[in-house]
CSV table of C-alpha atoms in Angstrom, one decimal:
chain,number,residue,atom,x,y,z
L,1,UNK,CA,100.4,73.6,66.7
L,2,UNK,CA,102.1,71.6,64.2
L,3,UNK,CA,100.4,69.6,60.4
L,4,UNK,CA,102.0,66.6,60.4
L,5,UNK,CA,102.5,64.7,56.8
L,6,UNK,CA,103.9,61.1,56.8
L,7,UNK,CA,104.5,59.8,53.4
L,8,UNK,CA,106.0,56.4,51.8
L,9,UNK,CA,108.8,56.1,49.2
L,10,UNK,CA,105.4,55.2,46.8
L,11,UNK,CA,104.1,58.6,47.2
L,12,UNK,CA,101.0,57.5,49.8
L,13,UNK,CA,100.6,60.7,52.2
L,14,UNK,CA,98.4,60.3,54.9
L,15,UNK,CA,97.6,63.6,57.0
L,16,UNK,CA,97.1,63.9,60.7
L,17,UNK,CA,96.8,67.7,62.3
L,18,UNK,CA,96.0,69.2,65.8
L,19,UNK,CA,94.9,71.7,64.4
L,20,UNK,CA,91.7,73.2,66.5
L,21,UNK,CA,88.5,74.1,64.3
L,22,UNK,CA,86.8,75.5,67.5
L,23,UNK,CA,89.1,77.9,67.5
L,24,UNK,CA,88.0,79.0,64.5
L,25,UNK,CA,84.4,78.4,64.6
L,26,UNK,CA,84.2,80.3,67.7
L,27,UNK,CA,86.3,83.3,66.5
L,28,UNK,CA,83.5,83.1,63.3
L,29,UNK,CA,80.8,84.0,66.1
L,30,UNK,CA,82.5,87.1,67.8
L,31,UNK,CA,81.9,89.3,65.1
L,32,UNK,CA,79.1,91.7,64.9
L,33,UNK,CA,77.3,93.2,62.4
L,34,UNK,CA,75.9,96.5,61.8
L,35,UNK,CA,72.8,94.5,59.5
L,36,UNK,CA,71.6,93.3,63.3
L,37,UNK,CA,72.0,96.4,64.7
L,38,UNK,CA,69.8,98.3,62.6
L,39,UNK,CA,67.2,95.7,62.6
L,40,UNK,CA,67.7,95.6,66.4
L,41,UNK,CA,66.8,99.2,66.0
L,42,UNK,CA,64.1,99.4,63.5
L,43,UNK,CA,62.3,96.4,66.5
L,44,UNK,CA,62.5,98.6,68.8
L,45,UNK,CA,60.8,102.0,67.0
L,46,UNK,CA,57.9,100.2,66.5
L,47,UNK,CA,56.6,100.0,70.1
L,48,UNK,CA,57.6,104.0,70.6
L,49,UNK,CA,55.6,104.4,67.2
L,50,UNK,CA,52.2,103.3,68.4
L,51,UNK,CA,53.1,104.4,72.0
L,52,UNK,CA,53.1,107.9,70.3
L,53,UNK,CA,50.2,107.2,68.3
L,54,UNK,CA,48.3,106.7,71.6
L,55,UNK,CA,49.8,109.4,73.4
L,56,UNK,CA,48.5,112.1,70.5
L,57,UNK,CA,45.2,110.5,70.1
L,58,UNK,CA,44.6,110.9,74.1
L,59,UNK,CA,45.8,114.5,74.1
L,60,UNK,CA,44.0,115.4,70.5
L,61,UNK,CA,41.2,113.4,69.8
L,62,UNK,CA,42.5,114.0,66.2
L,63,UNK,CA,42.3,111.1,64.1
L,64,UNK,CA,44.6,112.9,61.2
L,65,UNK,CA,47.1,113.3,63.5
L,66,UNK,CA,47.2,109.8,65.2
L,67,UNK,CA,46.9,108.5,60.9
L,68,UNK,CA,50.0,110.7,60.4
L,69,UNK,CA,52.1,109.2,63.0
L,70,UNK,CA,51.1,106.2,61.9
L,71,UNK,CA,51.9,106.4,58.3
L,72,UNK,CA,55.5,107.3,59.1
L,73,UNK,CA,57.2,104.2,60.1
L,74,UNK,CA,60.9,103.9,60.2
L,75,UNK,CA,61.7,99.9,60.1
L,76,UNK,CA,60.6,100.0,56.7
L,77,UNK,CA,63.5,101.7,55.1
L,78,UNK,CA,66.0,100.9,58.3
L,79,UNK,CA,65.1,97.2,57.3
L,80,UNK,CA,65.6,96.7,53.6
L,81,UNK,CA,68.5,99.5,53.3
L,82,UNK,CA,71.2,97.8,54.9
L,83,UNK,CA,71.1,94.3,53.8
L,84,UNK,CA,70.7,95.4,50.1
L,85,UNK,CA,73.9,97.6,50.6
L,86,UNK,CA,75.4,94.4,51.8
L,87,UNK,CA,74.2,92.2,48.7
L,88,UNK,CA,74.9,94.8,45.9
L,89,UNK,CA,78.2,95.5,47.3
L,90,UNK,CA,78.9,91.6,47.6
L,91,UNK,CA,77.4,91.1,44.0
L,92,UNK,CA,79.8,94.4,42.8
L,93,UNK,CA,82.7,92.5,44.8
L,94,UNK,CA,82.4,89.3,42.3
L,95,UNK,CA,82.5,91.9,39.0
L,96,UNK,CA,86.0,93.0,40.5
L,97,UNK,CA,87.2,89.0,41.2
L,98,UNK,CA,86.4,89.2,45.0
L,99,UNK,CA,84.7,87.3,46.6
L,100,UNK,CA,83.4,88.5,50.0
L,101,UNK,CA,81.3,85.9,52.1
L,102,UNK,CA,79.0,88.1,54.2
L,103,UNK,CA,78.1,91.5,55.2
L,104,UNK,CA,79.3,91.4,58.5
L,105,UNK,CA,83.0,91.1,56.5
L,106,UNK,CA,82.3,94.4,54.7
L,107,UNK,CA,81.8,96.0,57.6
L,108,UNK,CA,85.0,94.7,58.8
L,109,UNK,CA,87.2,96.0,55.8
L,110,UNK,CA,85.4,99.4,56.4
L,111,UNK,CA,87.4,99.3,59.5
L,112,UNK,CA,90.9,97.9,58.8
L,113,UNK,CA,93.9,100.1,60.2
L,114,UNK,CA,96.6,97.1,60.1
L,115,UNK,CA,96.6,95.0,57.4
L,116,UNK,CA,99.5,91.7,57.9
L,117,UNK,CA,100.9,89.8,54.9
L,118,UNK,CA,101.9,86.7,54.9
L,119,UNK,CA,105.6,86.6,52.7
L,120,UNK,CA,105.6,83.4,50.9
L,121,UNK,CA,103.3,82.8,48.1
L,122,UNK,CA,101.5,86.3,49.1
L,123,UNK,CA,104.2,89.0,48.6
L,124,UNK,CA,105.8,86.4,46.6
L,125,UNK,CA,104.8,84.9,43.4
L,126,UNK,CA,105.3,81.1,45.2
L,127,UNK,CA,107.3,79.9,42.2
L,128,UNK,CA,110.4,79.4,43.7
L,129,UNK,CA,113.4,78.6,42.6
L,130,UNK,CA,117.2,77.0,43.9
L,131,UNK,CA,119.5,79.8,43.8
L,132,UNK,CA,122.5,78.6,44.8
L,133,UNK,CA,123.8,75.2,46.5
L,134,UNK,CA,126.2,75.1,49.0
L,135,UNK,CA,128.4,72.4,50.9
L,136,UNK,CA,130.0,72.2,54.2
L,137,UNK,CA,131.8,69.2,54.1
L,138,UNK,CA,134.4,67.8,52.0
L,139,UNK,CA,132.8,64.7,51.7
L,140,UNK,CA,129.7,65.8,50.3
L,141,UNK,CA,129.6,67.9,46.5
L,142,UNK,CA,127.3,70.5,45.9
L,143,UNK,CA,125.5,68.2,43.5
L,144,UNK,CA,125.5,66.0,46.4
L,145,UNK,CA,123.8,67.8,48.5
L,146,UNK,CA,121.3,68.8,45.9
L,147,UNK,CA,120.4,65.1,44.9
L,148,UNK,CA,120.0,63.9,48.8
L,149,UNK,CA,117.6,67.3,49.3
L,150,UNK,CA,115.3,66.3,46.1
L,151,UNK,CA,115.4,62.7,47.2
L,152,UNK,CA,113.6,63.7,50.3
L,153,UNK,CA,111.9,66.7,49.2
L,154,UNK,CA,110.3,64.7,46.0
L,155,UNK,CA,107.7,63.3,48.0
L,156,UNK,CA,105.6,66.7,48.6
L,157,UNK,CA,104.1,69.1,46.6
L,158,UNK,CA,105.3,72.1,48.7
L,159,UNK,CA,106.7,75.0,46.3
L,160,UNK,CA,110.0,74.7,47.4
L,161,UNK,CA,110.1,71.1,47.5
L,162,UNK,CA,109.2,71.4,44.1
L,163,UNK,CA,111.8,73.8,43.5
L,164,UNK,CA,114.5,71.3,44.9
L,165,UNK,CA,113.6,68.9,42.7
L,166,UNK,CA,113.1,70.7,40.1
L,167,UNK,CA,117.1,72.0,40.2
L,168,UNK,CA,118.0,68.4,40.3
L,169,UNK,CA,116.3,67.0,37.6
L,170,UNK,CA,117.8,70.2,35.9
L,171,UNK,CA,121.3,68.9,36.6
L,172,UNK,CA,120.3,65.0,35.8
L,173,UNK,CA,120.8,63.8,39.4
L,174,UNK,CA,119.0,60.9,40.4
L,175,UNK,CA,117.4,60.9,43.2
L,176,UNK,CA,116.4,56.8,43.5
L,177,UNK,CA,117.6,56.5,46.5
L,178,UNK,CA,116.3,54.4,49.1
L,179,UNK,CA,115.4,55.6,52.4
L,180,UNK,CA,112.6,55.2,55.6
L,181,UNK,CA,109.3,56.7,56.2
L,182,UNK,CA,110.1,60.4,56.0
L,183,UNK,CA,108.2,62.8,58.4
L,184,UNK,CA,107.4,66.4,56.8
L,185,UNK,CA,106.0,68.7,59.6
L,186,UNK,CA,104.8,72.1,57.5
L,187,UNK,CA,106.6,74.9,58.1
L,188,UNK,CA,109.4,73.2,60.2
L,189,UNK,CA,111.1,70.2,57.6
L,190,UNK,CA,111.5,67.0,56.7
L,191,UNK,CA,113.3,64.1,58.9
L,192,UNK,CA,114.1,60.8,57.4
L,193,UNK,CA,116.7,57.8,57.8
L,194,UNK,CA,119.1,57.2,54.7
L,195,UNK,CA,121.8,54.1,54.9
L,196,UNK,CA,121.3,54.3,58.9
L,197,UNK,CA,122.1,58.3,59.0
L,198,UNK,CA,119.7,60.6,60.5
L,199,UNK,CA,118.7,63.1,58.3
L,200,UNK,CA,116.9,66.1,58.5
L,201,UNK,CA,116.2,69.1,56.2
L,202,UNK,CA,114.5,72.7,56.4
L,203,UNK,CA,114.6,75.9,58.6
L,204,UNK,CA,117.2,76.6,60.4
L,205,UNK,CA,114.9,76.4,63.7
L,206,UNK,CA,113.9,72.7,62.8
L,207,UNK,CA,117.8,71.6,62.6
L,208,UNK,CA,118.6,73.2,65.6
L,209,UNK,CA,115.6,71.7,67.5
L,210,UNK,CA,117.5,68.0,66.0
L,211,UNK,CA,121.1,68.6,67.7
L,212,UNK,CA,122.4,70.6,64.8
L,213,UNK,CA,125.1,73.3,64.9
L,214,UNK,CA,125.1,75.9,62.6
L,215,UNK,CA,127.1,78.4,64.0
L,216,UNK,CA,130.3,77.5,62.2
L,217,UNK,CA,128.7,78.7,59.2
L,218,UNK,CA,127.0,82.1,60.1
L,219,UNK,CA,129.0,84.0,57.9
L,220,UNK,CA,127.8,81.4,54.6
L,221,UNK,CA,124.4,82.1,55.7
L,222,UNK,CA,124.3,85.7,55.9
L,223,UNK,CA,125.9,85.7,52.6
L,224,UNK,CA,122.7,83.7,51.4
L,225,UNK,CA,120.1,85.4,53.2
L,226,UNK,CA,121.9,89.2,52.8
L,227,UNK,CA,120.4,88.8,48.9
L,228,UNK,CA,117.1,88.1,50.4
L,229,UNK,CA,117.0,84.2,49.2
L,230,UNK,CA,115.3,81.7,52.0
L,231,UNK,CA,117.7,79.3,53.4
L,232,UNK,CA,117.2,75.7,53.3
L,233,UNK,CA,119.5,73.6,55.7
L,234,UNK,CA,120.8,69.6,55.2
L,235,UNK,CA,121.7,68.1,58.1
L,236,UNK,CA,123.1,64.4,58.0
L,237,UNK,CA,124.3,62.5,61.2
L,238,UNK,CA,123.8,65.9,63.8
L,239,UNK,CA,125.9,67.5,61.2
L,240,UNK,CA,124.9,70.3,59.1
L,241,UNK,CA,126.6,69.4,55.9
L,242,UNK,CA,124.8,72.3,52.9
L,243,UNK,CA,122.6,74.7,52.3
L,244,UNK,CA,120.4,76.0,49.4
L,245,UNK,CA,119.5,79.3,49.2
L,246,UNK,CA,115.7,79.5,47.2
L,247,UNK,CA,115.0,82.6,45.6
L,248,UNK,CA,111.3,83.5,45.7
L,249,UNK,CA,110.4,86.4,43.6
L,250,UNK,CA,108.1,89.0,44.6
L,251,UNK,CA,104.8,89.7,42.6
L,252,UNK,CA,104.9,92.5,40.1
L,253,UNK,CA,102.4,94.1,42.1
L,254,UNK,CA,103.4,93.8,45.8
L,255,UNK,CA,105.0,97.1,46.1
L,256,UNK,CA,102.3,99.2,44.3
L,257,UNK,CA,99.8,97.5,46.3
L,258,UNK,CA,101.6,98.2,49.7
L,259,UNK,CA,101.8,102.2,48.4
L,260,UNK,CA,98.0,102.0,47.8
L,261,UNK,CA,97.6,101.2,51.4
L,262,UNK,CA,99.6,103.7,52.5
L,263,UNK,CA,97.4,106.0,50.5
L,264,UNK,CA,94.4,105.3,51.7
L,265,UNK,CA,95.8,106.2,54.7
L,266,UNK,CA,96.3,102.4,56.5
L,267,UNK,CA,98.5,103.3,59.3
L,268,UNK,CA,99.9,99.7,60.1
L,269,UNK,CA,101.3,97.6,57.6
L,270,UNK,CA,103.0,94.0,58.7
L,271,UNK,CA,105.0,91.5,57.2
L,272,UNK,CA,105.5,88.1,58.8
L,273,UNK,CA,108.0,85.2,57.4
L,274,UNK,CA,109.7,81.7,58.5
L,275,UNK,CA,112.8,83.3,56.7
L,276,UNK,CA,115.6,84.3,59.1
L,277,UNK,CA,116.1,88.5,60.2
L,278,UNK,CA,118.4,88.9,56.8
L,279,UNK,CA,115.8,87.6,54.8
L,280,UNK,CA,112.8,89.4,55.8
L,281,UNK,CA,114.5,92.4,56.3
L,282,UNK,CA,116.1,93.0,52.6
L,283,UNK,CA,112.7,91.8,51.0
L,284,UNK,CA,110.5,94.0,53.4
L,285,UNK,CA,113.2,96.9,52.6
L,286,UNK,CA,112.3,96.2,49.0
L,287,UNK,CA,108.4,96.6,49.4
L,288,UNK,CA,108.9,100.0,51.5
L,289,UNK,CA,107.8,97.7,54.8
L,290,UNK,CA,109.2,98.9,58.4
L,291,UNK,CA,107.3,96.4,60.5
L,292,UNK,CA,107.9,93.1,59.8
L,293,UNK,CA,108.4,89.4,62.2
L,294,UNK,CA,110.8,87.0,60.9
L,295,UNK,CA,111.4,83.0,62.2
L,296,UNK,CA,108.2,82.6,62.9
L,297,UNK,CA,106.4,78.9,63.0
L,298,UNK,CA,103.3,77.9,62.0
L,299,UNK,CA,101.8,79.1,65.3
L,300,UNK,CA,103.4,82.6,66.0
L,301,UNK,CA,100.9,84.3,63.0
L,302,UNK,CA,98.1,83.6,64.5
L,303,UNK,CA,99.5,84.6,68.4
L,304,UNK,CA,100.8,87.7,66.1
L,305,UNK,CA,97.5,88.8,64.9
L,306,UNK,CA,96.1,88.2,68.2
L,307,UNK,CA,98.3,90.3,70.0
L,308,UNK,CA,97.3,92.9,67.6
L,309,UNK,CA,93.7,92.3,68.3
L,310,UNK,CA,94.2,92.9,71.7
L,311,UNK,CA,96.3,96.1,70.9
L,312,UNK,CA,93.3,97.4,69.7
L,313,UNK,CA,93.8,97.3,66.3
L,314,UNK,CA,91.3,96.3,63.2
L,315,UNK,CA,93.8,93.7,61.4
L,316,UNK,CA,93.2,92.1,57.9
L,317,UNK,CA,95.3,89.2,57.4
L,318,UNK,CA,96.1,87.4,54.0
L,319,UNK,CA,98.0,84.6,53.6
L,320,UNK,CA,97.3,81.5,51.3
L,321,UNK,CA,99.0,78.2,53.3
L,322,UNK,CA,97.4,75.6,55.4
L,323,UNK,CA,99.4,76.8,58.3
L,324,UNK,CA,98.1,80.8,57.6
L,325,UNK,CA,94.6,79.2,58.8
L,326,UNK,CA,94.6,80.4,62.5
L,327,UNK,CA,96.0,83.3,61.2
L,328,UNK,CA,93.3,84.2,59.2
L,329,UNK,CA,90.7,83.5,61.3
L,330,UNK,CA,92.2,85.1,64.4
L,331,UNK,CA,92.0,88.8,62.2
L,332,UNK,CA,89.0,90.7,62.2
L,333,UNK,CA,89.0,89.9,58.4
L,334,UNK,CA,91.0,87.1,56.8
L,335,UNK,CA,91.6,86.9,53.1
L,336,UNK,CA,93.2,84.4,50.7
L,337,UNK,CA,94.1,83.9,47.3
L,338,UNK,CA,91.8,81.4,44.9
L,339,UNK,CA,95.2,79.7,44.1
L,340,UNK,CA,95.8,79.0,48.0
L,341,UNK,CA,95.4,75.9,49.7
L,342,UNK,CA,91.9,75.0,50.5
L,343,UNK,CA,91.9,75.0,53.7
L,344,UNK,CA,93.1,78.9,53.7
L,345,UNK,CA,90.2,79.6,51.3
L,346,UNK,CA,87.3,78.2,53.7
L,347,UNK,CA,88.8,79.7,56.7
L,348,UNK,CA,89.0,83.3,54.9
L,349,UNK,CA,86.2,86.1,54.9
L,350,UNK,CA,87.3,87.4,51.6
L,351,UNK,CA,89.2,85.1,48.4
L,352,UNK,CA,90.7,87.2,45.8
L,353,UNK,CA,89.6,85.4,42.9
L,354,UNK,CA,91.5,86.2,40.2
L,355,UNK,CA,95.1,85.7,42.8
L,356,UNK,CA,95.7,89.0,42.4
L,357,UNK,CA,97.0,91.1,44.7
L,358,UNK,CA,95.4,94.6,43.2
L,359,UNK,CA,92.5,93.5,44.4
L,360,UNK,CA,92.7,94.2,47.8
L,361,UNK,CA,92.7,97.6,47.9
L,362,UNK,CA,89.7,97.1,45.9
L,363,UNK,CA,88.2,95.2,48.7
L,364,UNK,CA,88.8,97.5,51.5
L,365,UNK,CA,87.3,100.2,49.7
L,366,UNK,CA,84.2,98.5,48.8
L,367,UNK,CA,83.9,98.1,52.5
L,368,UNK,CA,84.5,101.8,53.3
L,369,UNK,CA,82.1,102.9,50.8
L,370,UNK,CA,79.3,100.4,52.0
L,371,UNK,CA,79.4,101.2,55.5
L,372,UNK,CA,79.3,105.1,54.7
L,373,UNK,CA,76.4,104.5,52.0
L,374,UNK,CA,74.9,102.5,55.4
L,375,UNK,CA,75.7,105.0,57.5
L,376,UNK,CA,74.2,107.9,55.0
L,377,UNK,CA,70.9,105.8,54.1
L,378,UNK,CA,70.6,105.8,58.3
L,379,UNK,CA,70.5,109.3,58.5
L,380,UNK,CA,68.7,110.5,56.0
L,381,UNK,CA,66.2,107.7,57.4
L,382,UNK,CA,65.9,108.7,60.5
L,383,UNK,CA,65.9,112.9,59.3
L,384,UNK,CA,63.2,113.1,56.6
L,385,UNK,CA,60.7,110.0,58.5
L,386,UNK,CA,61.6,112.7,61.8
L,387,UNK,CA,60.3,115.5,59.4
L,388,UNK,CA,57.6,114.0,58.1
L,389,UNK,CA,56.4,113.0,61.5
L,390,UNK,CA,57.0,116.4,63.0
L,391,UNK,CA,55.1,118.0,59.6
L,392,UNK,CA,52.0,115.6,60.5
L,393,UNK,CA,51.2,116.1,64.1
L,394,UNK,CA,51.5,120.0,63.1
L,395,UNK,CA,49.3,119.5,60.3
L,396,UNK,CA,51.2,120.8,58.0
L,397,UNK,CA,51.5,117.5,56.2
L,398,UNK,CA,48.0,115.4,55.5
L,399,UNK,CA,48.3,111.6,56.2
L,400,UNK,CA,48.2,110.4,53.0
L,401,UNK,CA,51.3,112.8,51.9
L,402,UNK,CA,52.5,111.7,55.0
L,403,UNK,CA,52.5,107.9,53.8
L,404,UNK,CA,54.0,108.9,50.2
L,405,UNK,CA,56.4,110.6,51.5
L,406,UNK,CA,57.5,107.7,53.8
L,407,UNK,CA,57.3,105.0,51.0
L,408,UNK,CA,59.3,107.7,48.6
L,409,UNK,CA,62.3,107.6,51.2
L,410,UNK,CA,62.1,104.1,51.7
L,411,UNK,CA,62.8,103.4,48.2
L,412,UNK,CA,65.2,106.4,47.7
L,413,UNK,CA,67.6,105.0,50.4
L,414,UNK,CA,66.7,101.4,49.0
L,415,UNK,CA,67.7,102.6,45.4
L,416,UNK,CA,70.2,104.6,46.9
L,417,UNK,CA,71.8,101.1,48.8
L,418,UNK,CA,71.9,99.2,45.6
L,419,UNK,CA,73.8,101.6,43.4
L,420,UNK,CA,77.3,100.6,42.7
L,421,UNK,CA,79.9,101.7,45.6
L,422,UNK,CA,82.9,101.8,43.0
L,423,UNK,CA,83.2,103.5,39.9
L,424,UNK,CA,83.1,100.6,36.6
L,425,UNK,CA,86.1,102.2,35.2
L,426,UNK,CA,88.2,101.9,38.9
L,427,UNK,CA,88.8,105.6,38.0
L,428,UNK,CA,89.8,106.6,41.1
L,429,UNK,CA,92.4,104.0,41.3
L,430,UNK,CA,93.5,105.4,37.7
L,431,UNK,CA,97.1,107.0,38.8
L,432,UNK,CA,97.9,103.8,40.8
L,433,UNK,CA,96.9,101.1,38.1
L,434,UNK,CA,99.0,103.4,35.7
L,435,UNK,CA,102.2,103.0,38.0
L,436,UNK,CA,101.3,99.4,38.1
L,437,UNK,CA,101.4,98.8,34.3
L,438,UNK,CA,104.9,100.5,34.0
């Protein structure tokens, strides 16, 4: 599924996509939640509660013992816990910069065993920048082929675009030039018409789709991509005639974040790039990452993530482009950063607000925490209300203590919902966040 962009030499842009918001909508609904569950649950005590009550008054004629079945009721606390473990964990979530949008999200994150990074502007600070310039052909200079590249390129606010242009202005080229409507498809290139030429610039996949060799210079390439820079190919007339490698630096905090992972015992940990094998393998060598899919169009994350799905796996996916969306919303959780496109931010479960990539971590063990406090506050629901209830048809415990007792566990494992799931000081992320400041 390809994003189509057609913009004029005046800088109008007008946007036309295919891309399918059922897909997404219904990939929203197939989630569950463990908040219905237990209310499901708490429903369907009730009946057995007064069927109980009838049952003991028939065989007892004692009207102490039907009132003590009666005054222990398990909905109450079965109810109220679960949600308010939801909203105090979202509400802790904001007071760490993360935004999560539901409980049913949390739930997700408690379960995460892969979790698949998008490279660019994820792993990578997505402040790139021209690295090197290289020409084919005689006929065309290096500064040649940088000043056609940023005459195309100008017209889109695309990092690298930017970067491209950026290098020129650098170098005082000009870049007036005059050419036809240029067509920018995301994540594949630009195709335009200069002086009656064809010309067409981007991955190396997009090139080759237009008629364009670039075998003849494999061994330039590898050079280029061997230091772990993206390659960015010019084609003019079916002929590729340069290439500009763009160095994108990793964040600070990429690698101690993929070690935290691995620490907390994430068995699956996936990168996935549009850079070529060279590429994504020096930079994923550099984070400590074994699994990793390079070349891969706008498309291929999301049939990526879905394969994984259907491997059985729990997948988080974070990515923060326009063509991540399907991505994102194909994974059991998707997250985004609060400087990602917009479209990435409504698709995603979870935004890291502060663009941070610490905060993930974070996020999954908010999750973990919440579901185990859920899980906790459901036992020790369904024990002491079970003792109580036992203690009353026995007689050992009155009605009225009966109906304390119940009211003092319902707001014991309500309290108990609501208290903070992660320490105020992030102590227990205190040896990692000291490797992360050195």
């Amino acid at each position: 599924m390809d994003f189509r962009v057609v913009a004029k030499t005046r800088h109008r842009a007008r946007f036309r996509s295919d891309f399918k918001v059922s897909f997404i909508e219904s990939s929203e609904k197939a989630k569950a939640s463990i908040e219905g569950q237990a209310v499901r649950l708490a429903d369907r005590i009730v009946p057995y509660s007064f069927l109980l009550a009838g049952v003991v008054g028939l065989a007892t004629r004692n009207l102490a013992k039907v009132a003590a079945v009666l005054m222990v009721d398990y909905s109450c606390a079965l109810k109220l816990a679960t949600p308010i473990a939801f909203l105090s964990a979202m509400k802790e979530a904001v007071n760490h910069k993360i935004l999560i949008k539901g409980g049913k999200y949390l739930e997700a994150l408690a379960k995460v065993d892969t979790v698949v990074f998008d490279k660019t502007g994820t792993l990578t600070v997505s402040s790139p920048k021209v690295a090197e310039v290289l020409s084919l052909d005689p006929d065309w200079t290096e500064d040649e082929v940088l000043k056609i590249s940023a005459c195309l390129e100008e017209h889109f606010p695309h990092p690298v675009a930017r970067a491209v242009v950026k290098a020129a202005e650098q170098k005082n080229l000009a870049h007036e030039e005059e050419h036809a409507e240029v067509e920018y498809i995301v994540g594949h290139g630009i195709a335009s018409k200069l002086r009656g030429q064809h010309l067409v610039i981007g991955s190396r996949h997009f090139v080759e789709d237009d008629g364009v060799s670039c075998a003849f210079a494999q061994n330039q390439i590898e050079a280029i991509a061997s230091k772990g820079h993206s390659v960015l190919y010019l084609a003019v007339g079916q002929k590729l005639i340069g290439l500009i490698g763009i160095e994108d630096p990793l964040r600070d905090e990429s690698k101690y974040v993929i070690a935290r992972l691995r620490q907390m015992g994430i068995p699956h940990i996936v990168m996935i790039t549009g850079d070529g094998e060279k590429t994504a393998a020096n930079v994923a060598a550099r984070l400590g990452i074994t699994e990793f899919y390079s070349q891969v169009l706008s498309d291929g994350k999301s049939a990526i993530v879905s394969h994984l799905e259907k491997e059985g796996r729990r997948v988080l996916m974070i990515g923060d482009g326009i063509n991540d969306t399907p991505a994102l919303s194909a994974a059991s959780v998707g997250v985004s950063l609060s400087d990602g496109a917009d479209l990435a931010k409504e698709v995603a479960s979870v935004v890291l607000l502060g663009s941070d990539l610490t905060h993930l971590p974070l996020a999954l063990e908010l999750g973990r925490r919440t579901y185990a406090r859920i899980k906790t506050n459901f036992r020790t629901t369904i024990g002491l209300n079970t003792a109580y209830l036992v203690g009353g048809l026995a007689g050992l415990i009155m009605p009225a203590t009966g109906a304390v007792l119940h009211n003092a566990t319902t707001l014991g494992v309500a309290w108990n919902a609501q208290r903070a799931k992660l320490p105020g000081d992030t102590s227990d992320y205190a040896p990692f966040l000291l490797e992360f400041a050195q």
